Amino acid sequence: MFMEYDPAIYSRILTGLTLGFHILFATVGVGIPIMIALAEWMGLRKNDEHYRLLARRWARGFVVTVAVGVVTGTSIGLQLSLLWPNFMQLAGQTISLPLFMETFAFFFEAIFLGIYLYTWDRFKNKALHFIILIPVVIGASFSAFFITTVNSFMNAPQGFEITNGVLTNIDPLAAMFNPATPTKTAHVIVTCYLTSAFVLGMIAAYKLLKGNNHVYHKKALHMTMTSAFIFSIATVLIGDLSGKYLAEYQPEKLAAAEWHFETETEAPLIVGGVLDDDNNVSYALEIPYALSVLAHGDPGSEVIGLEEFPERDTPPLFVHYLFDGMVAIGMYLFAISGLYVAFSWWKKSWLSNKWLLRGIFIGGPLSFLAIEFGWVFAEIGRQPWILYGIMRTPEGATTADHVDSMLYLFIGLYALLGISCSLVLRRMYKHNPVEHELEQRGIESRGDRE
């Protein structure tokens, strides 16, 4: 039975579906270039063709995901105007600068990506080919930066005055570099790097679990897991700063995420649990003082509770599970990559341990799940506002008919894109296995030689 037609609800569902699908491709679109660059740089530094082949094969798959990302990214741009016309009418001039800069950054990336792919083996000096890749990495990361500043603005709007319901005296730079920008953009970019490292590491771990002990896969696993460990440390540090941002600028979002109902000092952190109708928490793990530390860096500091805010201005309490899931997966990725790095220094024989390889393999889909948890938490945790403190979400939505029909059409489109992308990638690598390419290029193919 279909729900009663409400254009605002259907607009939220369709936008959420588009963002949820696009974020998978946007994540690898930002993170894979830096992994390709690391692989090619290692190949140059060590004069090792295994690493250069890693870069070459990863780049092929990357192009396919970029193509899908372009389609879904375009959908988001169209949906902003079609589904959220009142929001765009109010804030469109303010966010136009980062939207334009994001497009420019993508064009910059795409142009050099095409040159990079075309010029393999065309330079006597291989370093020139690596240099062409640098603008791709910069363009991908800056594309993420600019588009994330739009979301930052929605969480911490500034750089304008409101006169009779209209934004005036607009300062696009002040709007773009708002208080949410440093932590939000840093968190988005570094988690893209972390997720991409784990996705590529997952592939190497899968090959090793299947008994393919070729040195190519071992080098891929070592490079991706070492990178992932560094990125996971950065993720933990930026996550801590993000908690402090929420405590200062969006305390109701932090309180909802932690089921913190009463303002108090020495506030504990609630992990897991079940909430009843009277806001009593059962079956949860309480970590003493941890919420005060997360919010203000001081175990004795005061943390504002939900009691301080009208219920109509607070986000739904299920965001607690999204927050917990995101943090739990982040800690898992930190632990499993740290374990790999420790074994690589201490006891190399343990690197082929099947449980370790299985843990790394599981980290691939978990890292994507953490991205989804984090993005949904960011959006739902801002509710009921589309523009925090200024415009509520239903006020920004279209009142047009047939948004439900658009939703069903886009579900079909995304299903087609997802299946097509998976089939293309699978056939691309299945019909050109790495062993065949190693043999073609005359690269050492025995699995027992480093």
XYZ file of C-alpha atoms in Angstrom:
450
model
C 0.000 0.000 0.000
C 1.501 3.351 -1.058
C 1.720 6.238 1.364
C -0.373 9.348 0.843
C 1.227 11.639 -1.701
C 3.312 14.386 -0.098
C 5.767 16.079 -2.484
C 8.109 17.035 0.368
C 8.390 13.431 1.584
C 8.890 12.047 -1.917
C 11.442 14.788 -2.624
C 13.385 13.785 0.476
C 13.282 10.099 -0.472
C 14.381 10.748 -4.049
C 17.175 13.113 -3.006
C 18.314 10.666 -0.341
C 18.294 7.805 -2.861
C 20.333 9.840 -5.344
C 22.845 10.946 -2.722
C 23.103 7.439 -1.288
C 23.842 5.974 -4.717
C 26.078 8.793 -5.912
C 28.184 8.847 -2.753
C 29.527 5.357 -3.552
C 30.953 6.547 -6.855
C 31.935 9.966 -5.531
C 33.920 8.298 -2.746
C 36.054 6.205 -5.084
C 36.173 9.147 -7.480
C 37.999 11.140 -4.810
C 40.038 8.341 -3.236
C 41.163 6.123 -6.109
C 43.294 8.814 -7.839
C 45.539 9.171 -4.810
C 45.963 5.387 -4.647
C 46.850 5.299 -8.354
C 49.360 8.087 -7.732
C 50.910 6.231 -4.796
C 51.242 3.063 -6.873
C 52.883 4.826 -9.802
C 55.160 6.786 -7.485
C 56.249 3.529 -5.803
C 56.896 2.054 -9.238
C 59.130 4.990 -10.122
C 60.932 5.094 -6.791
C 61.656 1.356 -6.696
C 61.828 0.837 -10.474
C 59.163 -1.820 -9.927
C 56.788 -2.674 -12.765
C 54.368 -4.416 -10.408
C 53.417 -1.080 -8.882
C 53.117 0.590 -12.271
C 50.810 -2.205 -13.395
C 48.744 -1.649 -10.264
C 48.324 1.986 -11.274
C 47.445 1.026 -14.840
C 44.787 -1.533 -13.883
C 43.263 0.619 -11.150
C 43.011 3.523 -13.618
C 40.984 1.407 -16.048
C 38.391 0.556 -13.446
C 38.394 4.114 -12.154
C 37.263 5.461 -15.532
C 34.154 3.259 -15.424
C 33.161 4.541 -11.980
C 33.775 8.127 -13.085
C 31.308 7.665 -15.944
C 28.580 6.498 -13.556
C 29.476 9.228 -11.081
C 28.966 11.876 -13.764
C 25.407 10.649 -14.403
C 24.438 10.537 -10.734
C 26.169 13.834 -9.994
C 24.228 15.487 -12.802
C 21.037 14.036 -11.309
C 21.789 15.742 -8.009
C 22.255 19.100 -9.724
C 18.953 18.754 -11.556
C 17.123 17.614 -8.437
C 18.290 20.631 -6.466
C 16.374 22.860 -8.866
C 13.422 20.570 -9.534
C 12.756 19.232 -6.046
C 13.994 22.089 -3.846
C 13.081 25.285 -5.768
C 12.261 27.330 -2.656
C 15.619 26.486 -1.105
C 17.444 27.361 -4.330
C 15.507 30.607 -4.634
C 16.581 31.580 -1.132
C 20.171 30.283 -1.087
C 21.026 29.783 -4.765
C 23.157 32.921 -5.093
C 25.060 32.033 -1.948
C 26.053 28.499 -2.984
C 26.582 29.250 -6.676
C 30.322 29.868 -6.233
C 31.229 26.445 -4.776
C 28.874 24.717 -7.246
C 30.674 26.420 -10.130
C 34.105 25.683 -8.641
C 33.172 22.018 -8.188
C 32.309 21.807 -11.889
C 35.580 23.523 -12.796
C 37.554 21.124 -10.569
C 35.871 18.129 -12.212
C 36.648 19.420 -15.716
C 40.249 19.972 -14.620
C 40.397 16.377 -13.354
C 38.691 14.882 -16.416
C 40.961 16.622 -18.932
C 44.158 15.407 -17.287
C 42.679 11.951 -16.679
C 42.148 11.573 -20.403
C 45.713 12.690 -21.112
C 47.019 10.354 -18.393
C 45.242 7.325 -19.843
C 46.322 8.106 -23.402
C 50.007 8.643 -22.609
C 50.876 5.329 -20.958
C 54.294 4.165 -22.286
C 54.607 7.260 -24.492
C 57.353 8.995 -22.484
C 60.946 7.858 -22.206
C 61.032 9.631 -18.867
C 58.310 7.806 -16.900
C 58.199 10.564 -14.308
C 56.440 12.801 -16.849
C 53.504 10.425 -16.927
C 53.289 10.528 -13.126
C 53.315 14.349 -13.197
C 50.240 14.321 -15.464
C 48.401 12.387 -12.727
C 48.940 15.084 -10.089
C 46.219 17.415 -11.498
C 43.816 14.448 -11.452
C 44.427 13.962 -7.728
C 44.125 17.691 -7.055
C 40.980 18.036 -9.157
C 39.280 15.063 -7.490
C 40.041 16.286 -3.973
C 39.072 19.883 -4.700
C 35.859 18.708 -6.320
C 34.992 17.014 -3.018
C 36.047 20.106 -1.088
C 33.861 22.539 -3.039
C 30.727 20.398 -3.062
C 31.110 19.665 0.659
C 31.230 23.386 1.424
C 27.654 23.547 0.102
C 26.616 21.021 2.717
C 28.674 22.896 5.290
C 26.772 26.075 4.456
C 23.475 24.249 4.988
C 24.686 23.311 8.477
C 26.257 26.670 9.365
C 24.778 29.366 7.108
C 26.578 32.704 7.065
C 27.803 35.347 4.615
C 24.491 37.128 4.050
C 21.730 39.180 5.602
C 18.007 38.370 5.474
C 15.709 41.216 4.405
C 12.005 40.408 4.079
C 12.786 36.733 3.630
C 15.413 37.387 0.932
C 19.166 36.878 1.284
C 20.993 40.173 0.684
C 24.573 41.502 1.055
C 25.824 38.095 0.009
C 29.497 37.263 0.551
C 30.073 33.923 -1.240
C 33.529 33.402 0.282
C 32.258 33.931 3.813
C 29.392 31.555 3.059
C 31.760 28.931 1.674
C 34.302 29.169 4.497
C 31.818 28.815 7.324
C 32.529 27.197 10.734
C 31.504 23.740 9.488
C 33.833 23.777 6.482
C 37.183 22.756 8.064
C 36.000 19.630 9.860
C 33.357 18.568 7.326
C 35.542 18.871 4.228
C 38.529 17.250 5.925
C 36.370 14.378 7.181
C 34.806 13.778 3.760
C 38.109 13.804 1.872
C 40.083 11.612 4.258
C 37.285 9.036 4.543
C 37.190 8.859 0.738
C 40.905 8.051 0.830
C 40.386 5.477 3.589
C 37.467 3.768 1.866
C 39.265 3.582 -1.470
C 42.337 2.059 0.157
C 40.183 -0.618 1.784
C 38.242 -1.374 -1.403
C 41.485 -1.968 -3.308
C 42.923 -3.874 -0.344
C 39.784 -6.022 -0.288
C 40.460 -7.110 -3.877
C 44.047 -8.078 -3.060
C 42.959 -9.941 0.075
C 40.340 -11.839 -1.942
C 42.961 -12.968 -4.469
C 45.273 -14.153 -1.678
C 42.431 -15.982 0.075
C 41.716 -17.780 -3.207
C 45.284 -19.087 -3.200
C 46.780 -16.657 -5.683
C 49.966 -15.774 -3.795
C 51.495 -13.739 -6.577
C 53.795 -10.990 -5.360
C 51.660 -8.489 -7.315
C 48.745 -9.043 -4.933
C 51.029 -8.992 -1.888
C 52.416 -5.623 -2.908
C 48.905 -4.323 -3.572
C 47.785 -5.434 -0.119
C 50.824 -3.958 1.604
C 50.496 -0.577 -0.078
C 46.747 -0.271 0.441
C 46.783 -1.366 4.085
C 49.716 0.859 4.998
C 47.894 3.785 3.375
C 44.639 2.800 5.069
C 46.288 2.834 8.486
C 47.555 6.381 7.946
C 44.153 7.527 6.670
C 42.375 5.817 9.576
C 44.493 7.735 12.089
C 43.582 10.970 10.319
C 39.904 9.931 10.331
C 39.938 9.372 14.097
C 41.577 12.756 14.742
C 39.207 14.652 12.434
C 36.233 12.771 13.903
C 37.217 14.055 17.328
C 37.306 17.623 15.991
C 33.921 17.071 14.337
C 32.460 16.137 17.718
C 33.776 19.380 19.174
C 32.280 21.344 16.286
C 28.866 19.800 16.953
C 29.109 20.557 20.664
C 29.655 24.248 19.901
C 27.472 24.863 16.827
C 24.871 22.051 16.699
C 24.564 20.742 20.265
C 21.126 19.228 19.658
C 22.586 17.048 16.888
C 25.322 15.750 19.185
C 22.817 15.218 22.007
C 20.499 13.234 19.727
C 23.395 11.153 18.433
C 24.375 10.251 21.999
C 20.893 10.051 23.554
C 22.013 12.765 25.937
C 18.782 14.137 27.371
C 19.875 16.150 30.413
C 22.521 18.850 30.550
C 25.278 17.651 32.856
C 28.989 17.642 33.561
C 31.147 14.506 33.358
C 28.780 13.186 30.690
C 29.161 9.527 29.696
C 29.176 8.259 26.117
C 26.296 5.897 25.278
C 27.205 3.026 22.946
C 24.400 0.896 21.528
C 21.313 0.336 23.640
C 17.562 0.435 23.237
C 15.392 3.489 23.885
C 11.851 3.210 25.257
C 8.973 5.688 24.959
C 10.045 7.465 28.160
C 13.597 8.008 26.833
C 15.089 5.410 29.152
C 18.109 3.630 27.725
C 18.587 -0.107 28.234
C 21.321 -2.579 27.212
C 23.812 0.183 26.451
C 27.506 0.452 27.221
C 28.322 3.662 29.081
C 31.845 5.040 28.867
C 32.314 7.457 31.796
C 33.347 11.050 30.969
C 33.798 10.174 27.273
C 31.072 12.471 25.912
C 32.500 15.433 27.841
C 35.913 14.630 26.381
C 34.473 14.289 22.872
C 32.531 17.558 23.183
C 35.078 19.785 24.896
C 38.271 17.805 25.539
C 37.690 17.988 29.289
C 36.185 15.086 31.329
C 34.550 17.564 33.694
C 32.991 19.822 31.054
C 29.254 20.400 30.689
C 27.432 18.902 27.704
C 24.064 20.375 26.675
C 21.167 17.897 26.653
C 18.078 17.627 24.480
C 15.980 19.074 27.309
C 17.297 22.509 26.303
C 15.596 22.410 22.870
C 11.981 22.274 21.669
C 11.156 18.797 20.428
C 10.165 20.191 17.009
C 13.729 21.491 16.559
C 15.554 18.249 17.348
C 16.501 15.447 14.949
C 14.999 11.940 15.173
C 16.675 9.829 17.819
C 17.477 6.900 15.532
C 20.510 8.912 14.375
C 22.190 7.390 17.452
C 22.495 4.078 15.620
C 23.899 5.753 12.511
C 26.505 7.539 14.607
C 27.417 4.380 16.504
C 27.654 2.369 13.296
C 29.898 4.937 11.633
C 32.229 5.154 14.632
C 32.329 1.378 15.182
C 33.286 0.698 11.568
C 35.886 3.469 11.660
C 37.493 1.896 14.726
C 37.394 -1.526 13.039
C 39.182 -0.188 9.961
C 41.769 1.465 12.199
C 42.296 -1.778 14.143
C 42.541 -4.180 11.195
C 44.873 -1.931 9.175
C 46.947 -1.303 12.308
C 47.148 -5.044 12.883
C 48.416 -5.551 9.346
C 51.062 -2.841 9.746
C 52.172 -4.293 13.092
C 52.541 -7.772 11.596
C 54.441 -6.388 8.602
C 57.044 -5.017 11.029
C 56.975 -7.774 13.612
C 56.027 -11.132 12.165
C 55.758 -11.151 8.383
C 54.630 -14.783 8.292
C 51.342 -13.726 9.889
C 50.497 -11.535 6.890
C 49.157 -14.610 5.082
C 46.928 -15.510 8.028
C 43.478 -16.257 6.610
C 41.691 -14.522 9.498
C 43.643 -11.339 8.891
C 42.902 -11.513 5.166
C 39.223 -12.127 5.881
C 39.202 -9.120 8.211
C 40.680 -6.939 5.478
C 38.209 -8.303 2.925
C 35.263 -7.486 5.190
C 36.678 -3.969 5.612
C 35.849 -3.145 1.970
C 32.038 -3.321 2.183
C 32.114 -2.064 5.772
C 33.939 1.079 4.693
C 31.191 1.810 2.140
C 28.589 1.158 4.820
C 30.327 3.667 7.109
C 30.215 6.259 4.310
C 26.462 5.705 3.969
C 25.940 5.855 7.750
C 27.934 9.061 7.973
C 26.147 10.768 5.097
C 22.669 9.843 6.356
C 23.658 10.958 9.859
C 24.875 14.300 8.477
C 21.585 14.905 6.643
C 19.063 13.472 9.089
C 20.960 14.933 12.039
C 20.360 18.436 10.612
C 16.597 17.953 10.555
C 14.140 19.592 10.690
C 16.230 22.177 8.816
C 17.291 22.253 5.190
C 19.113 25.516 5.993
C 19.970 25.310 9.664
C 17.979 27.748 11.768
C 16.517 29.532 8.726
C 14.422 27.240 6.516
C 12.728 23.987 7.460
C 12.955 21.095 5.027
C 9.263 20.998 3.945
C 9.438 24.741 3.229
C 12.212 24.213 0.702
C 10.502 21.432 -1.247
C 8.470 21.554 -4.423
C 4.690 21.392 -4.345
C 4.472 19.835 -7.809
C 2.763 16.578 -8.657
C 4.403 13.388 -9.928
C 7.518 13.432 -7.715
C 6.541 9.859 -6.838
C 6.728 8.913 -10.534
C 10.194 10.478 -10.711
C 11.224 8.388 -7.728
C 10.236 5.122 -9.418
C 11.972 6.121 -12.660
C 15.199 6.964 -10.847
C 15.079 3.705 -8.889
C 15.061 1.918 -12.237
C 17.852 4.126 -13.578
C 20.110 3.525 -10.588
C 19.449 -0.210 -10.660
C 20.436 -0.256 -14.342
C 23.553 1.824 -13.717
C 24.614 -0.277 -10.731
C 24.177 -3.588 -12.532
C 25.835 -2.319 -15.723
C 28.813 -0.912 -13.833
C 29.282 -4.176 -11.915
C 29.094 -6.287 -15.082
C 31.509 -4.066 -17.002
C 34.076 -4.087 -14.189
C 33.739 -7.836 -13.716
C 34.212 -8.588 -17.415
C 37.020 -6.082 -17.720
C 39.161 -7.846 -15.143
C 37.935 -11.414 -15.652
C 38.894 -11.403 -19.335
C 42.228 -9.734 -18.671
C 43.650 -11.383 -15.526
C 46.741 -9.886 -13.997
C 48.822 -12.988 -14.716
C 48.143 -12.659 -18.429
C 49.102 -8.995 -18.415
C 52.257 -9.674 -16.403
C 53.279 -12.282 -18.964
C 52.510 -9.940 -21.856
C 54.659 -7.218 -20.354
C 57.481 -9.557 -19.414
C 57.173 -8.806 -15.703
C 58.312 -11.430 -13.165
C 55.303 -13.707 -12.572
C 56.501 -16.192 -9.984
C 54.618 -15.766 -6.732
C 57.524 -16.601 -4.433
C 59.793 -13.744 -5.478
C 59.710 -10.225 -4.003
